[in-house]
């Protein structure tokens, strides 16, 4: 029998359906995407299509936007909400009417049960500091961020940074995911890395999966995340090869050497990393697509064509319309780890990429120095 309510001295039966719907609404999962660049906007599009379909999620997907003023004078957030489209970073693609852009970080994450982090990795420490004490309850996070923080005590993966600073579990999602192709709903795959809770991994899989975006869970957070991080360094090397017109054989050789160094570096940092992870979408597939078509390859090609005379900062500003390169900063971070641990001789490709990026070596050194084959 339905509970009864008192009103003006009369006993009124409570509507069971109203009670049930209110109770259900309270327990629906709310999702916020922290980041709104090219990949962040695509992630919001994928998620928004599923929150409408899955009854366990609130329809609305909040997307935190680092506020900018467009050439028209309009705020980027207002433009996204008015057009249902990120006119700067993903023009021509509708995100879904249930995506709501919000320039206030604390407000965007308020009440969210699942947080999707997708910003340039160099901004994440500052974002986490702003969110300390603001994340309450049973919250799960996932990082789509490629990169690492290098501290005095050693390298810190972004998922670890999120977990330690915010006190929440953090999975990762990486894969052969050129954002513009997924936005056009071309078939792609991705890998979710998780630690222990398979059920949480499956929930992330359901949130991201569509008929054109197939997601597979793997119990190897560090392996999945390092694949997504290190492939950008190899893509810089591939761009040098393209810029110098060295050909496909040379590029294939650089990719093979790069994959070998990715695997060795990952396993030397974390013994738990699985060999099989490198055969998932996050591994060899992501390496291939990034070396063929990613922004790191594209800008590195232009750098090599200039003979190293134009800086990466200049080329990034000219070619990427506000998007950020990850490979150059990651190469620097990897170099710092290798140097600190005395591992430079074991990773000639990684070391050479950084030395070319800072002007210590010419772009042509990518084949001269990467040919060294020390015993690992």
CSV table of C-alpha atoms in Angstrom, one decimal:
chain,number,residue,atom,x,y,z
A,1,UNK,CA,0.0,0.0,0.0
A,2,UNK,CA,1.2,3.5,-0.8
A,3,UNK,CA,2.5,5.7,2.1
A,4,UNK,CA,0.0,8.4,3.2
A,5,UNK,CA,0.6,12.1,3.5
A,6,UNK,CA,-1.2,14.6,5.9
A,7,UNK,CA,-2.6,17.8,4.3
A,8,UNK,CA,-5.0,20.2,6.2
A,9,UNK,CA,-6.0,17.4,8.5
A,10,UNK,CA,-6.9,15.0,5.7
A,11,UNK,CA,-5.1,11.8,4.9
A,12,UNK,CA,-4.1,11.7,1.2
A,13,UNK,CA,-2.7,8.6,-0.5
A,14,UNK,CA,0.7,9.2,-2.1
A,15,UNK,CA,0.9,8.4,-5.8
A,16,UNK,CA,3.2,5.4,-6.2
A,17,UNK,CA,4.3,6.4,-9.7
A,18,UNK,CA,5.4,9.9,-8.6
A,19,UNK,CA,7.3,8.4,-5.6
A,20,UNK,CA,9.0,5.8,-7.9
A,21,UNK,CA,10.0,8.4,-10.5
A,22,UNK,CA,11.4,10.8,-7.9
A,23,UNK,CA,13.4,7.9,-6.3
A,24,UNK,CA,14.6,6.8,-9.8
A,25,UNK,CA,15.7,10.3,-10.7
A,26,UNK,CA,17.7,10.7,-7.5
A,27,UNK,CA,19.7,7.6,-8.3
A,28,UNK,CA,20.4,8.3,-12.0
A,29,UNK,CA,24.1,8.8,-12.8
A,30,UNK,CA,25.2,12.3,-13.8
A,31,UNK,CA,28.1,12.7,-16.2
A,32,UNK,CA,30.4,15.7,-16.6
A,33,UNK,CA,33.1,16.1,-19.3
A,34,UNK,CA,36.0,18.2,-18.1
A,35,UNK,CA,37.4,19.7,-21.3
A,36,UNK,CA,35.9,20.9,-24.5
A,37,UNK,CA,38.6,20.8,-27.2
A,38,UNK,CA,38.4,18.6,-30.3
A,39,UNK,CA,38.5,15.3,-28.5
A,40,UNK,CA,36.6,16.6,-25.5
A,41,UNK,CA,33.7,17.7,-27.8
A,42,UNK,CA,33.7,14.3,-29.5
A,43,UNK,CA,33.7,12.5,-26.2
A,44,UNK,CA,30.7,14.6,-25.1
A,45,UNK,CA,28.9,13.7,-28.4
A,46,UNK,CA,29.4,10.0,-27.8
A,47,UNK,CA,28.3,10.1,-24.2
A,48,UNK,CA,25.3,12.3,-24.8
A,49,UNK,CA,24.0,9.8,-27.4
A,50,UNK,CA,24.1,7.1,-24.8
A,51,UNK,CA,22.7,9.0,-21.8
A,52,UNK,CA,19.5,9.6,-23.8
A,53,UNK,CA,19.3,5.8,-24.5
A,54,UNK,CA,20.4,4.3,-21.1
A,55,UNK,CA,17.8,4.7,-18.4
A,56,UNK,CA,20.4,4.6,-15.6
A,57,UNK,CA,21.9,8.0,-16.7
A,58,UNK,CA,20.6,11.6,-16.5
A,59,UNK,CA,20.0,12.8,-20.0
A,60,UNK,CA,22.0,16.0,-19.5
A,61,UNK,CA,25.8,15.9,-20.0
A,62,UNK,CA,27.7,18.9,-18.7
A,63,UNK,CA,30.8,20.0,-20.5
A,64,UNK,CA,33.3,22.3,-18.8
A,65,UNK,CA,34.6,24.9,-21.2
A,66,UNK,CA,37.7,27.0,-20.7
A,67,UNK,CA,36.1,30.3,-21.7
A,68,UNK,CA,37.3,32.1,-24.8
A,69,UNK,CA,36.0,35.0,-26.8
A,70,UNK,CA,35.4,34.3,-30.5
A,71,UNK,CA,36.3,36.7,-33.3
A,72,UNK,CA,32.6,37.7,-33.4
A,73,UNK,CA,32.8,38.8,-29.8
A,74,UNK,CA,30.6,36.0,-28.6
A,75,UNK,CA,31.7,33.8,-25.7
A,76,UNK,CA,32.6,30.2,-26.8
A,77,UNK,CA,30.2,28.7,-24.1
A,78,UNK,CA,27.3,30.8,-25.4
A,79,UNK,CA,28.1,29.8,-29.0
A,80,UNK,CA,28.2,26.1,-28.1
A,81,UNK,CA,24.9,26.3,-26.2
A,82,UNK,CA,23.2,28.3,-29.0
A,83,UNK,CA,24.4,26.3,-31.9
A,84,UNK,CA,24.7,22.8,-30.2
A,85,UNK,CA,28.1,22.8,-31.8
A,86,UNK,CA,31.7,23.6,-30.7
A,87,UNK,CA,32.2,26.2,-33.5
A,88,UNK,CA,35.9,26.6,-32.7
A,89,UNK,CA,37.2,23.1,-32.0
A,90,UNK,CA,34.7,20.8,-33.8
A,91,UNK,CA,32.8,22.9,-36.3
A,92,UNK,CA,30.0,21.4,-38.3
A,93,UNK,CA,29.2,18.6,-35.8
A,94,UNK,CA,26.1,18.6,-33.6
A,95,UNK,CA,26.9,17.5,-30.1
A,96,UNK,CA,23.4,16.6,-29.0
A,97,UNK,CA,20.8,18.9,-27.5
A,98,UNK,CA,21.5,17.4,-24.0
A,99,UNK,CA,25.1,18.7,-24.0
A,100,UNK,CA,25.3,21.8,-21.9
A,101,UNK,CA,28.5,23.9,-21.9
A,102,UNK,CA,29.5,25.5,-18.6
A,103,UNK,CA,32.5,27.8,-18.1
A,104,UNK,CA,32.4,27.4,-14.3
A,105,UNK,CA,34.4,24.3,-13.4
A,106,UNK,CA,33.0,23.8,-9.9
A,107,UNK,CA,29.5,24.2,-11.1
A,108,UNK,CA,30.1,21.8,-14.0
A,109,UNK,CA,31.2,19.0,-11.8
A,110,UNK,CA,28.7,19.7,-9.0
A,111,UNK,CA,26.5,16.6,-8.4
A,112,UNK,CA,28.3,14.5,-11.1
A,113,UNK,CA,28.9,10.8,-10.4
A,114,UNK,CA,31.1,10.2,-13.4
A,115,UNK,CA,33.8,12.6,-14.5
A,116,UNK,CA,35.5,12.4,-17.9
A,117,UNK,CA,38.8,14.3,-18.0
A,118,UNK,CA,39.9,15.3,-21.5
A,119,UNK,CA,42.2,18.4,-21.4
A,120,UNK,CA,45.9,18.9,-22.4
A,121,UNK,CA,47.9,17.1,-19.8
A,122,UNK,CA,49.9,20.2,-18.8
A,123,UNK,CA,46.7,21.7,-17.4
A,124,UNK,CA,45.6,18.8,-15.2
A,125,UNK,CA,47.5,19.6,-12.0
A,126,UNK,CA,45.9,23.0,-11.9
A,127,UNK,CA,42.5,21.6,-12.6
A,128,UNK,CA,42.8,19.0,-9.9
A,129,UNK,CA,43.9,21.6,-7.3
A,130,UNK,CA,40.8,23.6,-8.1
A,131,UNK,CA,38.6,20.6,-7.5
A,132,UNK,CA,40.1,19.4,-4.2
A,133,UNK,CA,37.3,19.2,-1.7
A,134,UNK,CA,34.7,19.9,-4.4
A,135,UNK,CA,34.2,16.2,-5.4
A,136,UNK,CA,31.8,14.5,-2.9
A,137,UNK,CA,30.2,11.1,-2.7
A,138,UNK,CA,30.8,8.0,-4.7
A,139,UNK,CA,32.4,9.5,-7.8
A,140,UNK,CA,34.2,7.6,-10.6
A,141,UNK,CA,36.6,9.2,-13.1
A,142,UNK,CA,38.1,8.3,-16.4
A,143,UNK,CA,41.1,10.0,-18.1
A,144,UNK,CA,41.3,10.4,-21.9
A,145,UNK,CA,44.5,12.4,-21.5
A,146,UNK,CA,47.8,11.6,-23.1
A,147,UNK,CA,50.8,12.6,-21.0
A,148,UNK,CA,52.5,12.5,-17.7
A,149,UNK,CA,53.7,14.8,-14.9
A,150,UNK,CA,57.4,14.5,-14.0
A,151,UNK,CA,58.1,15.2,-10.4
A,152,UNK,CA,61.2,15.0,-8.2
A,153,UNK,CA,60.2,11.5,-7.0
A,154,UNK,CA,59.6,10.3,-10.6
A,155,UNK,CA,56.9,10.2,-13.3
A,156,UNK,CA,53.3,10.4,-12.3
A,157,UNK,CA,50.6,9.2,-14.7
A,158,UNK,CA,47.6,11.5,-15.1
A,159,UNK,CA,45.2,8.9,-13.8
A,160,UNK,CA,47.3,8.6,-10.6
A,161,UNK,CA,47.4,12.4,-10.3
A,162,UNK,CA,43.6,12.5,-10.4
A,163,UNK,CA,43.2,9.6,-7.9
A,164,UNK,CA,45.7,11.0,-5.4
A,165,UNK,CA,44.6,14.6,-5.5
A,166,UNK,CA,40.8,14.0,-5.6
A,167,UNK,CA,40.6,10.7,-3.7
A,168,UNK,CA,38.6,8.9,-6.4
A,169,UNK,CA,39.2,5.8,-8.6
A,170,UNK,CA,40.3,6.7,-12.2
A,171,UNK,CA,40.2,4.5,-15.2
A,172,UNK,CA,41.7,5.5,-18.6
A,173,UNK,CA,40.4,5.4,-22.2
A,174,UNK,CA,42.9,5.3,-25.1
A,175,UNK,CA,42.9,4.1,-28.7
A,176,UNK,CA,43.2,4.7,-32.4
A,177,UNK,CA,41.0,7.8,-32.0
A,178,UNK,CA,41.5,10.7,-34.4
A,179,UNK,CA,38.7,12.8,-33.1
A,180,UNK,CA,37.4,14.3,-36.4
A,181,UNK,CA,36.9,10.8,-37.9
A,182,UNK,CA,34.9,9.6,-34.8
A,183,UNK,CA,32.9,12.9,-35.0
A,184,UNK,CA,31.9,11.8,-38.6
A,185,UNK,CA,30.9,8.4,-37.1
A,186,UNK,CA,33.5,6.4,-39.0
A,187,UNK,CA,34.3,3.1,-37.4
A,188,UNK,CA,36.9,3.2,-34.6
A,189,UNK,CA,38.0,1.2,-31.5
A,190,UNK,CA,39.2,2.2,-28.0
A,191,UNK,CA,40.5,0.5,-24.9
A,192,UNK,CA,39.4,1.2,-21.3
A,193,UNK,CA,42.1,0.4,-18.8
A,194,UNK,CA,40.9,-0.4,-15.2
A,195,UNK,CA,42.6,-1.6,-12.0
A,196,UNK,CA,40.3,-4.0,-10.1
A,197,UNK,CA,36.6,-3.2,-10.5
A,198,UNK,CA,35.5,-4.8,-13.8
A,199,UNK,CA,31.9,-3.6,-13.2
A,200,UNK,CA,33.0,0.1,-13.2
A,201,UNK,CA,35.0,-0.6,-16.4
A,202,UNK,CA,31.9,-2.1,-18.0
A,203,UNK,CA,29.9,1.0,-17.0
A,204,UNK,CA,32.4,3.2,-18.9
A,205,UNK,CA,32.2,0.8,-21.8
A,206,UNK,CA,28.4,1.2,-22.0
A,207,UNK,CA,28.7,5.0,-21.7
A,208,UNK,CA,31.1,5.4,-24.6
A,209,UNK,CA,30.1,2.5,-26.9
A,210,UNK,CA,28.2,3.1,-30.1
A,211,UNK,CA,27.8,1.0,-33.3
A,212,UNK,CA,30.7,2.9,-34.8
A,213,UNK,CA,32.9,3.2,-31.6
A,214,UNK,CA,33.7,-0.2,-30.1
A,215,UNK,CA,35.3,-0.1,-26.6
A,216,UNK,CA,37.1,-3.0,-24.9
A,217,UNK,CA,38.1,-3.2,-21.2
A,218,UNK,CA,41.6,-4.3,-20.2
A,219,UNK,CA,42.9,-4.7,-16.6
A,220,UNK,CA,46.1,-2.6,-17.1
A,221,UNK,CA,45.7,1.1,-16.4
A,222,UNK,CA,49.4,1.9,-16.6
A,223,UNK,CA,49.9,-0.1,-19.8
A,224,UNK,CA,46.9,1.5,-21.6
A,225,UNK,CA,47.8,5.0,-20.4
A,226,UNK,CA,51.5,4.8,-21.3
A,227,UNK,CA,50.6,3.5,-24.8
A,228,UNK,CA,48.4,6.6,-25.3
A,229,UNK,CA,51.2,8.8,-23.9
A,230,UNK,CA,54.3,7.5,-25.6
A,231,UNK,CA,52.9,7.1,-29.1
A,232,UNK,CA,52.9,10.9,-29.5
A,233,UNK,CA,56.7,10.9,-29.2
A,234,UNK,CA,56.9,8.3,-31.9
A,235,UNK,CA,54.5,10.3,-34.1
A,236,UNK,CA,56.9,13.3,-33.8
A,237,UNK,CA,59.6,11.0,-35.2
A,238,UNK,CA,57.3,9.9,-38.0
A,239,UNK,CA,56.7,13.5,-38.9
A,240,UNK,CA,60.4,14.2,-39.2
A,241,UNK,CA,60.6,11.3,-41.6
A,242,UNK,CA,57.7,12.6,-43.7
A,243,UNK,CA,59.2,16.1,-43.7
A,244,UNK,CA,62.5,14.9,-45.0
A,245,UNK,CA,60.7,12.7,-47.6
A,246,UNK,CA,62.5,9.5,-46.4
A,247,UNK,CA,59.8,7.2,-47.6
A,248,UNK,CA,57.5,4.5,-46.2
A,249,UNK,CA,60.2,1.9,-45.4
A,250,UNK,CA,62.0,4.4,-43.2
A,251,UNK,CA,58.7,5.4,-41.5
A,252,UNK,CA,57.8,1.8,-40.9
A,253,UNK,CA,61.2,1.2,-39.3
A,254,UNK,CA,60.8,4.2,-37.0
A,255,UNK,CA,57.4,3.0,-36.0
A,256,UNK,CA,58.7,-0.5,-35.2
A,257,UNK,CA,61.6,1.0,-33.1
A,258,UNK,CA,59.2,3.3,-31.4
A,259,UNK,CA,56.8,0.4,-30.4
A,260,UNK,CA,59.8,-1.5,-29.0
A,261,UNK,CA,60.8,1.5,-26.9
A,262,UNK,CA,57.2,2.1,-25.8
A,263,UNK,CA,57.0,-1.4,-24.5
A,264,UNK,CA,60.4,-1.4,-22.8
A,265,UNK,CA,59.9,2.0,-21.2
A,266,UNK,CA,56.4,1.0,-19.9
A,267,UNK,CA,57.7,-2.3,-18.4
A,268,UNK,CA,60.7,-0.7,-16.8
A,269,UNK,CA,58.5,1.8,-15.1
A,270,UNK,CA,55.7,-0.6,-14.1
A,271,UNK,CA,56.4,-4.3,-14.0
A,272,UNK,CA,52.6,-5.0,-14.0
A,273,UNK,CA,52.2,-3.8,-17.6
A,274,UNK,CA,51.0,-6.6,-19.8
A,275,UNK,CA,52.5,-7.5,-23.2
A,276,UNK,CA,49.0,-8.1,-24.6
A,277,UNK,CA,48.1,-4.5,-24.0
A,278,UNK,CA,50.3,-3.4,-26.9
A,279,UNK,CA,48.1,-5.4,-29.3
A,280,UNK,CA,44.9,-3.6,-28.2
A,281,UNK,CA,43.6,-0.5,-29.9
A,282,UNK,CA,45.5,1.6,-27.3
A,283,UNK,CA,48.8,0.1,-28.5
A,284,UNK,CA,49.8,-0.7,-32.0
A,285,UNK,CA,46.6,0.6,-33.6
A,286,UNK,CA,46.9,4.0,-31.9
A,287,UNK,CA,50.6,4.2,-32.9
A,288,UNK,CA,49.8,3.5,-36.5
A,289,UNK,CA,47.0,6.0,-36.8
A,290,UNK,CA,48.9,8.7,-35.0
A,291,UNK,CA,52.0,8.2,-37.2
A,292,UNK,CA,49.8,8.4,-40.3
A,293,UNK,CA,47.4,11.2,-39.5
A,294,UNK,CA,47.7,12.9,-36.1
A,295,UNK,CA,48.5,16.5,-35.3
A,296,UNK,CA,51.9,15.6,-33.8
A,297,UNK,CA,53.0,14.0,-37.1
A,298,UNK,CA,51.6,17.0,-39.1
A,299,UNK,CA,53.5,19.7,-37.1
A,300,UNK,CA,56.7,17.6,-36.9
A,301,UNK,CA,56.6,17.3,-40.7
A,302,UNK,CA,56.4,21.1,-41.0
A,303,UNK,CA,59.3,21.4,-38.5
A,304,UNK,CA,61.5,19.1,-40.5
A,305,UNK,CA,60.6,20.9,-43.8
A,306,UNK,CA,61.8,24.1,-42.2
A,307,UNK,CA,65.1,22.4,-41.3
A,308,UNK,CA,64.3,23.0,-37.7
A,309,UNK,CA,64.4,26.8,-38.2
A,310,UNK,CA,60.7,27.3,-37.1
A,311,UNK,CA,59.9,26.5,-33.5
A,312,UNK,CA,57.2,24.1,-32.5
A,313,UNK,CA,55.4,26.8,-30.5
A,314,UNK,CA,55.2,28.9,-33.7
A,315,UNK,CA,54.0,26.0,-35.8
A,316,UNK,CA,51.5,24.9,-33.2
A,317,UNK,CA,49.9,28.4,-33.1
A,318,UNK,CA,49.8,28.6,-36.9
A,319,UNK,CA,48.6,25.1,-37.7
A,320,UNK,CA,46.4,23.9,-34.8
A,321,UNK,CA,44.0,26.8,-34.2
A,322,UNK,CA,44.2,26.7,-30.4
A,323,UNK,CA,44.7,22.9,-30.1
A,324,UNK,CA,47.8,21.7,-28.2
A,325,UNK,CA,50.6,19.4,-29.2
A,326,UNK,CA,51.3,16.6,-26.7
A,327,UNK,CA,54.3,14.9,-28.3
A,328,UNK,CA,56.9,17.6,-27.8
A,329,UNK,CA,56.2,18.1,-24.1
A,330,UNK,CA,55.9,14.4,-23.6
A,331,UNK,CA,59.3,13.8,-25.3
A,332,UNK,CA,60.8,16.3,-22.8
A,333,UNK,CA,59.2,14.5,-19.8
A,334,UNK,CA,60.3,11.1,-21.0
A,335,UNK,CA,63.8,12.5,-21.6
A,336,UNK,CA,63.9,13.7,-18.0
A,337,UNK,CA,62.9,10.3,-16.7
A,338,UNK,CA,65.5,8.6,-18.9
A,339,UNK,CA,68.3,11.0,-17.9
A,340,UNK,CA,67.4,10.8,-14.1
A,341,UNK,CA,67.4,7.0,-14.1
A,342,UNK,CA,70.4,6.5,-16.4
A,343,UNK,CA,68.4,4.9,-19.2
A,344,UNK,CA,69.2,7.2,-22.1
A,345,UNK,CA,71.4,4.7,-23.9
A,346,UNK,CA,68.5,2.2,-24.0
A,347,UNK,CA,66.1,4.5,-25.7
A,348,UNK,CA,67.9,6.1,-28.7
A,349,UNK,CA,64.7,7.1,-30.5
A,350,UNK,CA,63.0,8.7,-27.5
A,351,UNK,CA,66.2,10.6,-26.7
A,352,UNK,CA,66.8,11.7,-30.3
A,353,UNK,CA,63.3,13.1,-30.7
A,354,UNK,CA,63.7,15.4,-27.7
A,355,UNK,CA,67.2,16.5,-28.8
A,356,UNK,CA,65.8,17.4,-32.3
A,357,UNK,CA,62.9,19.2,-30.8
A,358,UNK,CA,65.2,21.5,-28.7
A,359,UNK,CA,67.6,22.1,-31.6
A,360,UNK,CA,70.5,20.1,-30.3
A,361,UNK,CA,70.3,17.8,-33.4
A,362,UNK,CA,69.0,18.3,-36.9
A,363,UNK,CA,65.9,16.5,-38.1
A,364,UNK,CA,68.0,14.2,-40.2
A,365,UNK,CA,69.4,12.7,-37.0
A,366,UNK,CA,66.2,10.8,-36.5
A,367,UNK,CA,67.6,7.9,-38.6
A,368,UNK,CA,71.3,8.4,-37.8
A,369,UNK,CA,70.8,8.2,-34.0
A,370,UNK,CA,67.8,5.9,-33.8
A,371,UNK,CA,69.7,3.1,-35.5
A,372,UNK,CA,71.7,2.4,-32.3
A,373,UNK,CA,70.6,-1.0,-30.8
A,374,UNK,CA,71.7,-1.3,-27.2
A,375,UNK,CA,70.7,-4.4,-25.3
A,376,UNK,CA,67.6,-3.8,-23.1
